[in-house]
C-alpha cells in the first residue's frame, strides 16, 4: 500500500495525445477504460495510435470489468521519489481483458501480496486533478 509523504508533491503521470483519454475517463467517469481496436477487437494498454495486431488506426474506448490478478510485483525499500514512503509495492495486474496495468494496492501490505492474487479496481482520487486506478483484494 502506497503512503504519500505530504511534504513532497507526488509525481504525475505523463499524458500525451494517445494516453489523455485513459486519464480523462478515470477523472470524469471514475472508471477504468481500455483502448480496443474497432477492427479486430484486440485490447491494448498502454494506449497507442495503431493496433499492434492488425495495424488499424480505428480505436475505441471500452470500460474494463475492473477485475484481474497479480501477474507480478516488486517491493521498493528505497523511494524512487521523495513523495512515496517506503516500503511500498508496485503491482502488475493482468486484467480480464488480457492487458496488464502497473498500479498499487490499497488494502494490503507488500508481504501480503502474491502472484495470482485476485484483485479488483479501486478509483483513488489522489488530488483534485489526479485520479489513479488502484487495486484491492477480490474474493473469488
Ligand atoms: Zn486490430
PDB file of C-alpha atoms and ligand atoms in Angstrom:
ATOM      1  CA  UNK A   1       0.000   0.000   0.000  1.00  0.00           C
ATOM      2  CA  UNK A   2       1.460   3.323  -1.034  1.00  0.00           C
ATOM      3  CA  UNK A   3       1.587   6.051   1.554  1.00  0.00           C
ATOM      4  CA  UNK A   4       2.370   9.539   0.333  1.00  0.00           C
ATOM      5  CA  UNK A   5       4.821  11.848   2.051  1.00  0.00           C
ATOM      6  CA  UNK A   6       2.766  15.043   2.128  1.00  0.00           C
ATOM      7  CA  UNK A   7       5.900  17.200   2.338  1.00  0.00           C
ATOM      8  CA  UNK A   8       6.534  16.451  -1.301  1.00  0.00           C
ATOM      9  CA  UNK A   9       4.244  16.621  -4.294  1.00  0.00           C
ATOM     10  CA  UNK A  10       3.710  13.135  -5.673  1.00  0.00           C
ATOM     11  CA  UNK A  11       4.844  12.561  -9.246  1.00  0.00           C
ATOM     12  CA  UNK A  12       2.258  12.870 -12.012  1.00  0.00           C
ATOM     13  CA  UNK A  13       1.664  10.534 -14.936  1.00  0.00           C
ATOM     14  CA  UNK A  14       2.800  11.776 -18.303  1.00  0.00           C
ATOM     15  CA  UNK A  15      -0.034  12.447 -20.730  1.00  0.00           C
ATOM     16  CA  UNK A  16       0.068  12.730 -24.464  1.00  0.00           C
ATOM     17  CA  UNK A  17      -2.471  12.666 -27.278  1.00  0.00           C
ATOM     18  CA  UNK A  18      -2.692   8.847 -27.082  1.00  0.00           C
ATOM     19  CA  UNK A  19      -2.932   8.451 -23.296  1.00  0.00           C
ATOM     20  CA  UNK A  20      -5.075  11.501 -22.451  1.00  0.00           C
ATOM     21  CA  UNK A  21      -8.422   9.660 -22.956  1.00  0.00           C
ATOM     22  CA  UNK A  22      -7.320   6.992 -20.446  1.00  0.00           C
ATOM     23  CA  UNK A  23      -6.751   9.665 -17.776  1.00  0.00           C
ATOM     24  CA  UNK A  24      -9.868  11.624 -18.757  1.00  0.00           C
ATOM     25  CA  UNK A  25     -12.120   8.537 -18.281  1.00  0.00           C
ATOM     26  CA  UNK A  26     -10.614   7.943 -14.854  1.00  0.00           C
ATOM     27  CA  UNK A  27     -11.139  11.545 -13.798  1.00  0.00           C
ATOM     28  CA  UNK A  28     -14.546  12.204 -15.372  1.00  0.00           C
ATOM     29  CA  UNK A  29     -16.288   8.795 -15.298  1.00  0.00           C
ATOM     30  CA  UNK A  30     -14.443   7.451 -12.241  1.00  0.00           C
ATOM     31  CA  UNK A  31     -13.889   4.244 -14.135  1.00  0.00           C
ATOM     32  CA  UNK A  32     -11.154   2.339 -15.917  1.00  0.00           C
ATOM     33  CA  UNK A  33     -11.397   2.275 -19.705  1.00  0.00           C
ATOM     34  CA  UNK A  34      -9.110   0.430 -22.072  1.00  0.00           C
ATOM     35  CA  UNK A  35      -8.375   1.075 -25.686  1.00  0.00           C
ATOM     36  CA  UNK A  36      -9.699  -1.573 -28.065  1.00  0.00           C
ATOM     37  CA  UNK A  37      -9.248  -1.941 -31.790  1.00  0.00           C
ATOM     38  CA  UNK A  38     -12.574  -1.374 -33.551  1.00  0.00           C
ATOM     39  CA  UNK A  39     -11.436  -3.633 -36.403  1.00  0.00           C
ATOM     40  CA  UNK A  40     -10.122  -6.796 -34.680  1.00  0.00           C
ATOM     41  CA  UNK A  41     -11.313  -6.084 -31.090  1.00  0.00           C
ATOM     42  CA  UNK A  42      -7.842  -6.550 -29.523  1.00  0.00           C
ATOM     43  CA  UNK A  43      -7.376  -4.699 -26.242  1.00  0.00           C
ATOM     44  CA  UNK A  44      -4.298  -2.540 -25.839  1.00  0.00           C
ATOM     45  CA  UNK A  45      -2.588  -0.910 -22.911  1.00  0.00           C
ATOM     46  CA  UNK A  46      -0.774   1.449 -22.662  1.00  0.00           C
ATOM     47  CA  UNK A  47      -2.763   3.351 -25.271  1.00  0.00           C
ATOM     48  CA  UNK A  48      -1.237   3.744 -28.714  1.00  0.00           C
ATOM     49  CA  UNK A  49      -2.213   5.167 -32.084  1.00  0.00           C
ATOM     50  CA  UNK A  50      -2.180   1.891 -34.028  1.00  0.00           C
ATOM     51  CA  UNK A  51      -3.358  -1.662 -33.338  1.00  0.00           C
ATOM     52  CA  UNK A  52      -0.427  -3.995 -32.686  1.00  0.00           C
ATOM     53  CA  UNK A  53      -2.392  -6.927 -34.178  1.00  0.00           C
ATOM     54  CA  UNK A  54      -3.981  -5.655 -37.414  1.00  0.00           C
ATOM     55  CA  UNK A  55      -2.338  -2.192 -37.774  1.00  0.00           C
ATOM     56  CA  UNK A  56      -5.702  -0.406 -37.838  1.00  0.00           C
ATOM     57  CA  UNK A  57      -5.915   3.227 -36.691  1.00  0.00           C
ATOM     58  CA  UNK A  58      -9.581   2.750 -35.746  1.00  0.00           C
ATOM     59  CA  UNK A  59      -9.631   2.661 -31.937  1.00  0.00           C
ATOM     60  CA  UNK A  60     -12.443   2.750 -29.398  1.00  0.00           C
ATOM     61  CA  UNK A  61     -12.557   3.068 -25.614  1.00  0.00           C
ATOM     62  CA  UNK A  62     -14.478   0.490 -23.581  1.00  0.00           C
ATOM     63  CA  UNK A  63     -14.986   0.112 -19.821  1.00  0.00           C
ATOM     64  CA  UNK A  64     -12.999  -2.579 -18.040  1.00  0.00           C
ATOM     65  CA  UNK A  65     -14.541  -5.248 -15.839  1.00  0.00           C
ATOM     66  CA  UNK A  66     -12.161  -3.937 -13.171  1.00  0.00           C
ATOM     67  CA  UNK A  67     -11.153  -7.499 -12.317  1.00  0.00           C
ATOM     68  CA  UNK A  68      -7.740  -9.052 -12.650  1.00  0.00           C
ATOM     69  CA  UNK A  69      -4.980 -10.989 -10.970  1.00  0.00           C
ATOM     70  CA  UNK A  70      -1.495 -10.055  -9.822  1.00  0.00           C
ATOM     71  CA  UNK A  71       0.846 -11.043 -12.657  1.00  0.00           C
ATOM     72  CA  UNK A  72       3.967  -9.782 -10.875  1.00  0.00           C
ATOM     73  CA  UNK A  73       5.054  -7.228  -8.303  1.00  0.00           C
ATOM     74  CA  UNK A  74       8.074  -5.563  -6.739  1.00  0.00           C
ATOM     75  CA  UNK A  75       8.628  -4.016  -3.310  1.00  0.00           C
ATOM     76  CA  UNK A  76      10.558  -0.757  -3.060  1.00  0.00           C
ATOM     77  CA  UNK A  77      12.643  -0.296   0.076  1.00  0.00           C
ATOM     78  CA  UNK A  78      14.248   2.907  -1.176  1.00  0.00           C
ATOM     79  CA  UNK A  79      11.956   5.564  -2.636  1.00  0.00           C
ATOM     80  CA  UNK A  80      12.399   6.460  -6.277  1.00  0.00           C
ATOM     81  CA  UNK A  81      10.684   9.749  -5.415  1.00  0.00           C
ATOM     82  CA  UNK A  82      10.522  11.557  -2.034  1.00  0.00           C
ATOM     83  CA  UNK A  83       6.728  11.682  -2.360  1.00  0.00           C
ATOM     84  CA  UNK A  84       6.499   7.948  -1.544  1.00  0.00           C
ATOM     85  CA  UNK A  85       7.077   6.418   1.881  1.00  0.00           C
ATOM     86  CA  UNK A  86       8.814   3.034   1.914  1.00  0.00           C
ATOM     87  CA  UNK A  87       8.276   0.164   1.798  1.00  0.00           C
ATOM     88  CA  UNK A  88       5.650   0.101  -0.923  1.00  0.00           C
ATOM     89  CA  UNK A  89       4.732  -2.241  -3.727  1.00  0.00           C
ATOM     90  CA  UNK A  90       4.209  -1.776  -7.424  1.00  0.00           C
ATOM     91  CA  UNK A  91       1.978  -4.446  -8.905  1.00  0.00           C
ATOM     92  CA  UNK A  92       1.496  -5.591 -12.477  1.00  0.00           C
ATOM     93  CA  UNK A  93      -2.147  -6.633 -12.799  1.00  0.00           C
ATOM     94  CA  UNK A  94      -3.326  -8.832 -15.640  1.00  0.00           C
ATOM     95  CA  UNK A  95      -6.870  -7.721 -16.355  1.00  0.00           C
ATOM     96  CA  UNK A  96      -9.708  -9.953 -17.570  1.00  0.00           C
ATOM     97  CA  UNK A  97      -9.424  -8.113 -20.893  1.00  0.00           C
ATOM     98  CA  UNK A  98      -5.918  -9.559 -21.274  1.00  0.00           C
ATOM     99  CA  UNK A  99      -3.956  -6.334 -20.886  1.00  0.00           C
ATOM    100  CA  UNK A 100      -1.599  -5.632 -17.990  1.00  0.00           C
ATOM    101  CA  UNK A 101      -1.515  -2.443 -15.949  1.00  0.00           C
ATOM    102  CA  UNK A 102       1.025  -1.101 -13.441  1.00  0.00           C
ATOM    103  CA  UNK A 103      -0.537   0.032 -10.179  1.00  0.00           C
ATOM    104  CA  UNK A 104      -0.536  -0.179  -6.371  1.00  0.00           C
ATOM    105  CA  UNK A 105      -2.680  -1.964  -3.808  1.00  0.00           C
ATOM    106  CA  UNK A 106      -4.870  -0.023  -1.357  1.00  0.00           C
ATOM    107  CA  UNK A 107      -5.698  -2.659   1.245  1.00  0.00           C
ATOM    108  CA  UNK A 108      -2.650  -4.787   1.920  1.00  0.00           C
ATOM    109  CA  UNK A 109       0.997  -4.561   2.801  1.00  0.00           C
ATOM    110  CA  UNK A 110       3.732  -5.798   0.445  1.00  0.00           C
ATOM    111  CA  UNK A 111       4.204  -9.047   2.393  1.00  0.00           C
ATOM    112  CA  UNK A 112       0.541  -9.972   1.820  1.00  0.00           C
ATOM    113  CA  UNK A 113       0.758  -9.812  -1.981  1.00  0.00           C
ATOM    114  CA  UNK A 114       1.300 -12.919  -4.092  1.00  0.00           C
ATOM    115  CA  UNK A 115       1.373 -13.772  -7.768  1.00  0.00           C
ATOM    116  CA  UNK A 116      -2.060 -14.963  -8.897  1.00  0.00           C
ATOM    117  CA  UNK A 117      -3.880 -12.963  -6.215  1.00  0.00           C
ATOM    118  CA  UNK A 118      -7.370 -11.943  -7.422  1.00  0.00           C
ATOM    119  CA  UNK A 119      -7.828  -8.161  -7.337  1.00  0.00           C
ATOM    120  CA  UNK A 120     -10.407  -5.575  -8.329  1.00  0.00           C
ATOM    121  CA  UNK A 121     -10.319  -1.922  -9.283  1.00  0.00           C
ATOM    122  CA  UNK A 122     -10.433   0.930  -6.789  1.00  0.00           C
ATOM    123  CA  UNK A 123     -10.667   4.510  -8.030  1.00  0.00           C
ATOM    124  CA  UNK A 124      -8.266   6.572  -5.935  1.00  0.00           C
ATOM    125  CA  UNK A 125      -8.847  10.316  -6.062  1.00  0.00           C
ATOM    126  CA  UNK A 126      -5.341  11.291  -5.046  1.00  0.00           C
ATOM    127  CA  UNK A 127      -5.859  15.015  -5.667  1.00  0.00           C
ATOM    128  CA  UNK A 128      -8.374  17.347  -7.313  1.00  0.00           C
ATOM    129  CA  UNK A 129      -6.605  16.904 -10.613  1.00  0.00           C
ATOM    130  CA  UNK A 130      -5.345  13.345 -10.265  1.00  0.00           C
ATOM    131  CA  UNK A 131      -7.330  10.089 -10.233  1.00  0.00           C
ATOM    132  CA  UNK A 132      -5.406   6.804 -10.268  1.00  0.00           C
ATOM    133  CA  UNK A 133      -6.565   3.229 -10.858  1.00  0.00           C
ATOM    134  CA  UNK A 134      -5.526   1.095  -7.897  1.00  0.00           C
ATOM    135  CA  UNK A 135      -6.493  -2.349  -6.663  1.00  0.00           C
ATOM    136  CA  UNK A 136      -7.772  -4.241  -3.632  1.00  0.00           C
ATOM    137  CA  UNK A 137      -8.122  -7.925  -2.829  1.00  0.00           C
ATOM    138  CA  UNK A 138     -11.040  -9.663  -4.528  1.00  0.00           C
ATOM    139  CA  UNK A 139     -12.963 -12.631  -3.193  1.00  0.00           C
ATOM    140  CA  UNK A 140     -13.463 -15.240  -5.866  1.00  0.00           C
TER     141      UNK A 140
HETATM  142 ZN1  LIG B   1      -6.748  -4.549 -34.623  1.00  0.00          ZN
END
